[in-house]
PDB file of C-alpha atoms in Angstrom:
ATOM      1  CA  MET N   1       6.498   3.768  12.652  1.00 47.00           C
ATOM      2  CA  SER N   2       4.310   5.236  15.266  1.00 54.00           C
ATOM      3  CA  SER N   3       0.575   4.517  15.373  1.00 65.00           C
ATOM      4  CA  THR N   4      -0.927   7.333  13.326  1.00 73.00           C
ATOM      5  CA  VAL N   5      -3.447   5.299  11.357  1.00 83.00           C
ATOM      6  CA  GLY N   6      -6.633   7.329  10.913  1.00 87.00           C
ATOM      7  CA  GLU N   7      -5.060  10.627  11.888  1.00 90.00           C
ATOM      8  CA  VAL N   8      -5.414  13.608   9.532  1.00 94.00           C
ATOM      9  CA  LEU N   9      -2.458  15.959   9.244  1.00 94.00           C
ATOM     10  CA  THR N  10      -2.626  19.163   7.245  1.00 95.00           C
ATOM     11  CA  GLU N  11      -0.220  22.012   6.267  1.00 95.00           C
ATOM     12  CA  ASN N  12       3.093  21.483   4.416  1.00 94.00           C
ATOM     13  CA  ILE N  13       5.347  22.315   7.355  1.00 97.00           C
ATOM     14  CA  ALA N  14       3.535  19.897   9.709  1.00 97.00           C
ATOM     15  CA  ILE N  15       3.423  17.093   7.135  1.00 96.00           C
ATOM     16  CA  LEU N  16       7.089  17.500   6.165  1.00 97.00           C
ATOM     17  CA  ASP N  17       8.161  17.665   9.859  1.00 97.00           C
ATOM     18  CA  TRP N  18       6.261  14.465  10.497  1.00 96.00           C
ATOM     19  CA  LEU N  19       7.931  12.800   7.542  1.00 96.00           C
ATOM     20  CA  ALA N  20      11.374  13.888   8.752  1.00 97.00           C
ATOM     21  CA  ALA N  21      10.599  12.482  12.228  1.00 96.00           C
ATOM     22  CA  GLU N  22       9.304   9.158  10.801  1.00 95.00           C
ATOM     23  CA  TYR N  23      12.159   8.867   8.289  1.00 96.00           C
ATOM     24  CA  PRO N  24      15.237  10.445   9.903  1.00 96.00           C
ATOM     25  CA  VAL N  25      17.240  10.248   6.645  1.00 96.00           C
ATOM     26  CA  LEU N  26      14.945  13.069   5.441  1.00 97.00           C
ATOM     27  CA  GLY N  27      15.627  15.204   8.518  1.00 97.00           C
ATOM     28  CA  VAL N  28      18.619  17.217   9.706  1.00 97.00           C
ATOM     29  CA  ALA N  29      20.908  15.879  12.449  1.00 95.00           C
ATOM     30  CA  GLY N  30      22.467  17.836  15.277  1.00 95.00           C
ATOM     31  CA  PRO N  31      21.307  19.699  18.368  1.00 95.00           C
ATOM     32  CA  LEU N  32      19.501  22.341  16.225  1.00 97.00           C
ATOM     33  CA  GLY N  33      18.766  20.046  13.310  1.00 97.00           C
ATOM     34  CA  ARG N  34      14.977  19.911  13.704  1.00 97.00           C
ATOM     35  CA  THR N  35      14.885  23.627  14.402  1.00 97.00           C
ATOM     36  CA  ARG N  36      16.908  24.509  11.334  1.00 97.00           C
ATOM     37  CA  LEU N  37      14.737  22.213   9.267  1.00 98.00           C
ATOM     38  CA  ILE N  38      11.578  23.954  10.442  1.00 97.00           C
ATOM     39  CA  GLU N  39      13.242  27.275   9.826  1.00 97.00           C
ATOM     40  CA  ALA N  40      13.961  26.323   6.209  1.00 98.00           C
ATOM     41  CA  LEU N  41      10.449  24.883   5.751  1.00 98.00           C
ATOM     42  CA  ALA N  42       8.933  28.088   7.100  1.00 98.00           C
ATOM     43  CA  PHE N  43      10.989  30.229   4.743  1.00 98.00           C
ATOM     44  CA  VAL N  44      10.018  28.152   1.716  1.00 98.00           C
ATOM     45  CA  SER N  45       6.376  28.199   2.783  1.00 97.00           C
ATOM     46  CA  THR N  46       5.878  31.751   4.001  1.00 97.00           C
ATOM     47  CA  GLU N  47       8.247  33.543   1.680  1.00 98.00           C
ATOM     48  CA  ILE N  48       8.798  31.632  -1.570  1.00 98.00           C
ATOM     49  CA  HIS N  49       5.611  29.614  -1.931  1.00 97.00           C
ATOM     50  CA  ARG N  50       3.376  32.522  -1.047  1.00 97.00           C
ATOM     51  CA  SER N  51       5.163  34.791  -3.527  1.00 97.00           C
ATOM     52  CA  PHE N  52       3.976  32.604  -6.395  1.00 97.00           C
ATOM     53  CA  LYS N  53       0.315  33.606  -5.860  1.00 97.00           C
ATOM     54  CA  PRO N  54       0.230  36.145  -8.735  1.00 97.00           C
ATOM     55  CA  MET N  55       1.583  33.445 -11.090  1.00 96.00           C
ATOM     56  CA  TRP N  56      -1.314  31.118 -10.352  1.00 95.00           C
ATOM     57  CA  HIS N  57      -4.175  33.634  -9.955  1.00 93.00           C
ATOM     58  CA  ALA N  58      -5.510  36.566 -11.898  1.00 91.00           C
ATOM     59  CA  ALA N  59      -2.852  39.206 -11.901  1.00 93.00           C
ATOM     60  CA  THR N  60      -1.592  41.929 -14.238  1.00 95.00           C
ATOM     61  CA  ASP N  61       1.653  41.600 -16.124  1.00 95.00           C
ATOM     62  CA  ALA N  62       3.186  44.205 -13.776  1.00 97.00           C
ATOM     63  CA  GLU N  63       2.106  42.137 -10.713  1.00 97.00           C
ATOM     64  CA  ARG N  64       3.629  39.017 -12.231  1.00 97.00           C
ATOM     65  CA  SER N  65       6.809  40.847 -13.081  1.00 97.00           C
ATOM     66  CA  ARG N  66       7.114  42.161  -9.460  1.00 98.00           C
ATOM     67  CA  ALA N  67       6.440  38.664  -8.156  1.00 98.00           C
ATOM     68  CA  SER N  68       9.081  37.178 -10.428  1.00 98.00           C
ATOM     69  CA  ALA N  69      11.672  39.668  -9.189  1.00 98.00           C
ATOM     70  CA  GLN N  70      10.683  38.954  -5.525  1.00 98.00           C
ATOM     71  CA  ILE N  71      10.871  35.201  -6.040  1.00 98.00           C
ATOM     72  CA  SER N  72      14.229  35.497  -7.733  1.00 98.00           C
ATOM     73  CA  ALA N  73      15.583  37.515  -4.794  1.00 98.00           C
ATOM     74  CA  LEU N  74      14.263  34.950  -2.346  1.00 98.00           C
ATOM     75  CA  LEU N  75      15.801  32.101  -4.368  1.00 98.00           C
ATOM     76  CA  ASN N  76      19.114  33.955  -4.281  1.00 98.00           C
ATOM     77  CA  GLN N  77      18.750  34.271  -0.521  1.00 98.00           C
ATOM     78  CA  ILE N  78      18.141  30.572   0.056  1.00 98.00           C
ATOM     79  CA  SER N  79      20.813  29.641  -2.472  1.00 97.00           C
ATOM     80  CA  ASP N  80      23.334  31.405  -0.235  1.00 96.00           C
ATOM     81  CA  THR N  81      22.435  28.971   2.612  1.00 95.00           C
ATOM     82  CA  LEU N  82      23.221  25.748   0.768  1.00 96.00           C
ATOM     83  CA  ALA N  83      25.674  23.744   2.927  1.00 96.00           C
ATOM     84  CA  GLY N  84      26.760  21.559   0.038  1.00 95.00           C
ATOM     85  CA  ALA N  85      24.886  19.865  -2.735  1.00 96.00           C
ATOM     86  CA  TYR N  86      21.678  20.355  -0.698  1.00 97.00           C
ATOM     87  CA  LEU N  87      20.410  22.788   1.925  1.00 98.00           C
ATOM     88  CA  PHE N  88      21.952  20.863   4.805  1.00 97.00           C
ATOM     89  CA  GLY N  89      24.908  19.097   3.251  1.00 96.00           C
ATOM     90  CA  ASP N  90      25.423  16.094   1.038  1.00 95.00           C
ATOM     91  CA  ARG N  91      21.947  14.554   1.208  1.00 95.00           C
ATOM     92  CA  PRO N  92      18.464  15.988   0.619  1.00 97.00           C
ATOM     93  CA  SER N  93      16.027  16.697   3.417  1.00 98.00           C
ATOM     94  CA  VAL N  94      12.272  17.278   3.245  1.00 98.00           C
ATOM     95  CA  ALA N  95      13.118  21.005   2.872  1.00 98.00           C
ATOM     96  CA  ASP N  96      15.042  20.302  -0.336  1.00 98.00           C
ATOM     97  CA  PHE N  97      12.047  18.415  -1.764  1.00 97.00           C
ATOM     98  CA  TYR N  98       9.711  21.302  -0.864  1.00 98.00           C
ATOM     99  CA  LEU N  99      12.100  23.731  -2.445  1.00 98.00           C
ATOM    100  CA  PHE N 100      12.290  21.499  -5.437  1.00 97.00           C
ATOM    101  CA  VAL N 101       8.582  22.076  -6.107  1.00 96.00           C
ATOM    102  CA  MET N 102       9.227  25.848  -5.973  1.00 98.00           C
ATOM    103  CA  LEU N 103      12.130  25.396  -8.416  1.00 97.00           C
ATOM    104  CA  LEU N 104       9.813  23.577 -10.820  1.00 96.00           C
ATOM    105  CA  TRP N 105       7.372  26.485 -10.574  1.00 96.00           C
ATOM    106  CA  ALA N 106      10.222  28.925 -11.126  1.00 97.00           C
ATOM    107  CA  LYS N 107      11.131  27.071 -14.322  1.00 95.00           C
ATOM    108  CA  ARG N 108       7.500  27.011 -15.416  1.00 94.00           C
ATOM    109  CA  PHE N 109       7.090  30.757 -14.941  1.00 96.00           C
ATOM    110  CA  ASP N 110      10.550  31.721 -16.261  1.00 97.00           C
ATOM    111  CA  VAL N 111      11.742  33.083 -12.876  1.00 98.00           C
ATOM    112  CA  GLU N 112      15.455  33.767 -12.839  1.00 98.00           C
ATOM    113  CA  THR N 113      17.077  31.049 -10.617  1.00 98.00           C
ATOM    114  CA  PRO N 114      20.599  30.956  -9.261  1.00 98.00           C
ATOM    115  CA  GLY N 115      22.827  28.331 -10.806  1.00 97.00           C
ATOM    116  CA  ARG N 116      23.253  26.439  -7.528  1.00 97.00           C
ATOM    117  CA  LEU N 117      19.487  25.992  -7.303  1.00 98.00           C
ATOM    118  CA  THR N 118      19.219  25.009 -10.946  1.00 97.00           C
ATOM    119  CA  SER N 119      21.801  22.339 -10.205  1.00 97.00           C
ATOM    120  CA  LEU N 120      19.860  21.214  -7.137  1.00 97.00           C
ATOM    121  CA  ARG N 121      16.701  20.947  -9.188  1.00 96.00           C
ATOM    122  CA  GLU N 122      18.496  18.841 -11.804  1.00 94.00           C
ATOM    123  CA  ARG N 123      20.033  16.594  -9.109  1.00 95.00           C
ATOM    124  CA  LEU N 124      16.648  15.926  -7.589  1.00 96.00           C
ATOM    125  CA  ILE N 125      14.994  15.320 -11.038  1.00 93.00           C
ATOM    126  CA  ARG N 126      17.560  12.549 -11.605  1.00 92.00           C
ATOM    127  CA  ARG N 127      16.637  10.709  -8.392  1.00 94.00           C
ATOM    128  CA  PRO N 128      14.712   7.544  -9.311  1.00 95.00           C
ATOM    129  CA  ALA N 129      11.812   8.117  -6.973  1.00 94.00           C
ATOM    130  CA  VAL N 130      11.434  11.719  -8.089  1.00 93.00           C
ATOM    131  CA  GLU N 131      11.622  10.705 -11.743  1.00 92.00           C
ATOM    132  CA  ALA N 132       8.989   8.055 -11.149  1.00 93.00           C
ATOM    133  CA  ALA N 133       6.670  10.449  -9.365  1.00 92.00           C
ATOM    134  CA  LEU N 134       7.092  13.092 -12.117  1.00 91.00           C
ATOM    135  CA  ARG N 135       6.460  10.446 -14.802  1.00 90.00           C
ATOM    136  CA  HIS N 136       3.359   9.262 -12.976  1.00 91.00           C
ATOM    137  CA  GLU N 137       1.999  12.793 -12.837  1.00 88.00           C
ATOM    138  CA  GLY N 138       2.804  13.380 -16.492  1.00 85.00           C
ATOM    139  CA  LEU N 139       5.329  16.129 -15.666  1.00 84.00           C
ATOM    140  CA  LEU N 140       8.677  14.533 -16.528  1.00 76.00           C
ATOM    141  CA  ALA N 141       8.696  15.129 -20.313  1.00 72.00           C
ATOM    142  CA  ALA N 142       8.157  18.876 -19.895  1.00 70.00           C
ATOM    143  CA  LEU N 143      10.972  19.116 -17.350  1.00 72.00           C
ATOM    144  CA  VAL N 144      13.717  17.275 -19.238  1.00 65.00           C
ATOM    145  CA  GLU N 145      13.232  18.825 -22.704  1.00 55.00           C
TER     146      GLU N 145
END
């Protein structure tokens, strides 16, 4: 690992890009791998994540309904880009784990989610490290009921 002790890093995309650089198994290979990864992270951040705002803050039922429809459309859009079991093939990247959080939120707020993304969410929930983290945060029981 590089010497980053004492450094502060903020913003999801920057943190996840750093993780993928430090742990290449979480990145995307190929000449455009890092660029495609940042592209996916930006889409999750600027489109999907931001669209959940009415769900977490004061909003009318109509605003929440519009947000739900918008999120569902965005989830359909990213679902169409899956290159296998995950966004970039047969193993998850940091983008899949960021999307996973959005899929947990979609479940929480009853947002219609494409079957391929529901399957992705369930695959990730079954990963031992994910399961351990969810259990530690007290979230696992609500997700597997």
